[in-house]
Steps between C-alpha positions, in 0.01 A plus 500: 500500500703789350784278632790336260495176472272481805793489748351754771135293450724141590695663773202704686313120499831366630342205827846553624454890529402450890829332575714764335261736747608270787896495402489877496290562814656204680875686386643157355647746252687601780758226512395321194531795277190575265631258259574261785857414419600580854858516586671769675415893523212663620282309720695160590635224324234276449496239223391487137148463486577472122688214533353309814414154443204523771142328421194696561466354790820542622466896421211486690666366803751737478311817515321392724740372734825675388829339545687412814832593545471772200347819479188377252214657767159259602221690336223286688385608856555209766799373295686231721213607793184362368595361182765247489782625185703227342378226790649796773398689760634786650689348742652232264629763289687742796714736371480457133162602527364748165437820559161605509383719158381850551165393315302141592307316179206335496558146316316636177750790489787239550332289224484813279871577532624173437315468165625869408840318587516186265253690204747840476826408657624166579659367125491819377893583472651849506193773593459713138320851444132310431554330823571827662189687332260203567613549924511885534316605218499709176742808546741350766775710508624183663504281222692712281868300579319225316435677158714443221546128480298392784741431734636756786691787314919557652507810734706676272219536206383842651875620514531413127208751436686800613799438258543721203 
């Protein structure tokens, strides 16, 4: 509808739209980067979500129950209390217990996130500028290190433009 190739149509009908709402209210972005390679830099150090090998399931679990011993935050209310995580309690898990996340989910919203997960970025190799449009939206000044051949542009690109 007035759209090219009907791309804003597809993605505004996206099912997984309500887990890319949970991964940005929730602030996975935080430590799993928009594009949720992870690594180092802002945020943490968490791992790729790009290249995880987790099951639904097992995404599942870990939301809701973060991970012990690392800094991957329980997102579900009662974690370890009133709902046993990973066949643990609390006390079983002592010091390497998760921290707790600054937002709880309800198990729909963990649902939601975990199919945004394996639909848009587990598989999906190095994040490109379409990738970057489709999670901030048209106009992203954000997005713009991705332009040219799709793949993040050298820091050094925006010095070339003041040469003579």
């Amino acid at each position: 509808m007035g759209c090219v190739g009907g791309a804003h149509a597809q993605a505004a009908s996206d099912p997984t739209d309500a887990g890319k709402a949970v991964f940005k209210r929730a602030n996975c972005m935080g430590c799993h980067k928009w594009h949720g390679n992870g690594g180092g830099g802002y945020g943490g150090d968490a791992l790729s979500l790009r290249k995880t090998e987790l099951t639904r399931e097992q995404i599942v679990e870990t939301v809701s129950c973060g991970r012990p011993g690392t800094g991957m935050p329980f997102f579900v209310r009662g974690s370890y209390d009133t709902t046993k995580c990973y066949e643990m309690t609390r006390q079983d898990v002592g010091d390497r217990m998760p921290p707790e996340a600054n937002v709880f989910l309800r198990p729909n919203e963990i649902e939601a996130v975990a199919d945004y997960v394996l639909a848009h970025v587990k598989g999906k190799g190095e994040p490109t500028y379409d990738q970057c449009i489709a999670f901030f939206g048209e106009g992203s000044r954000v997005c713009n290190i991705y332009k040219g051949d799709g793949h993040a542009a050298a820091p050094s690109d925006q010095n070339d433009k003041a040469k003579p």
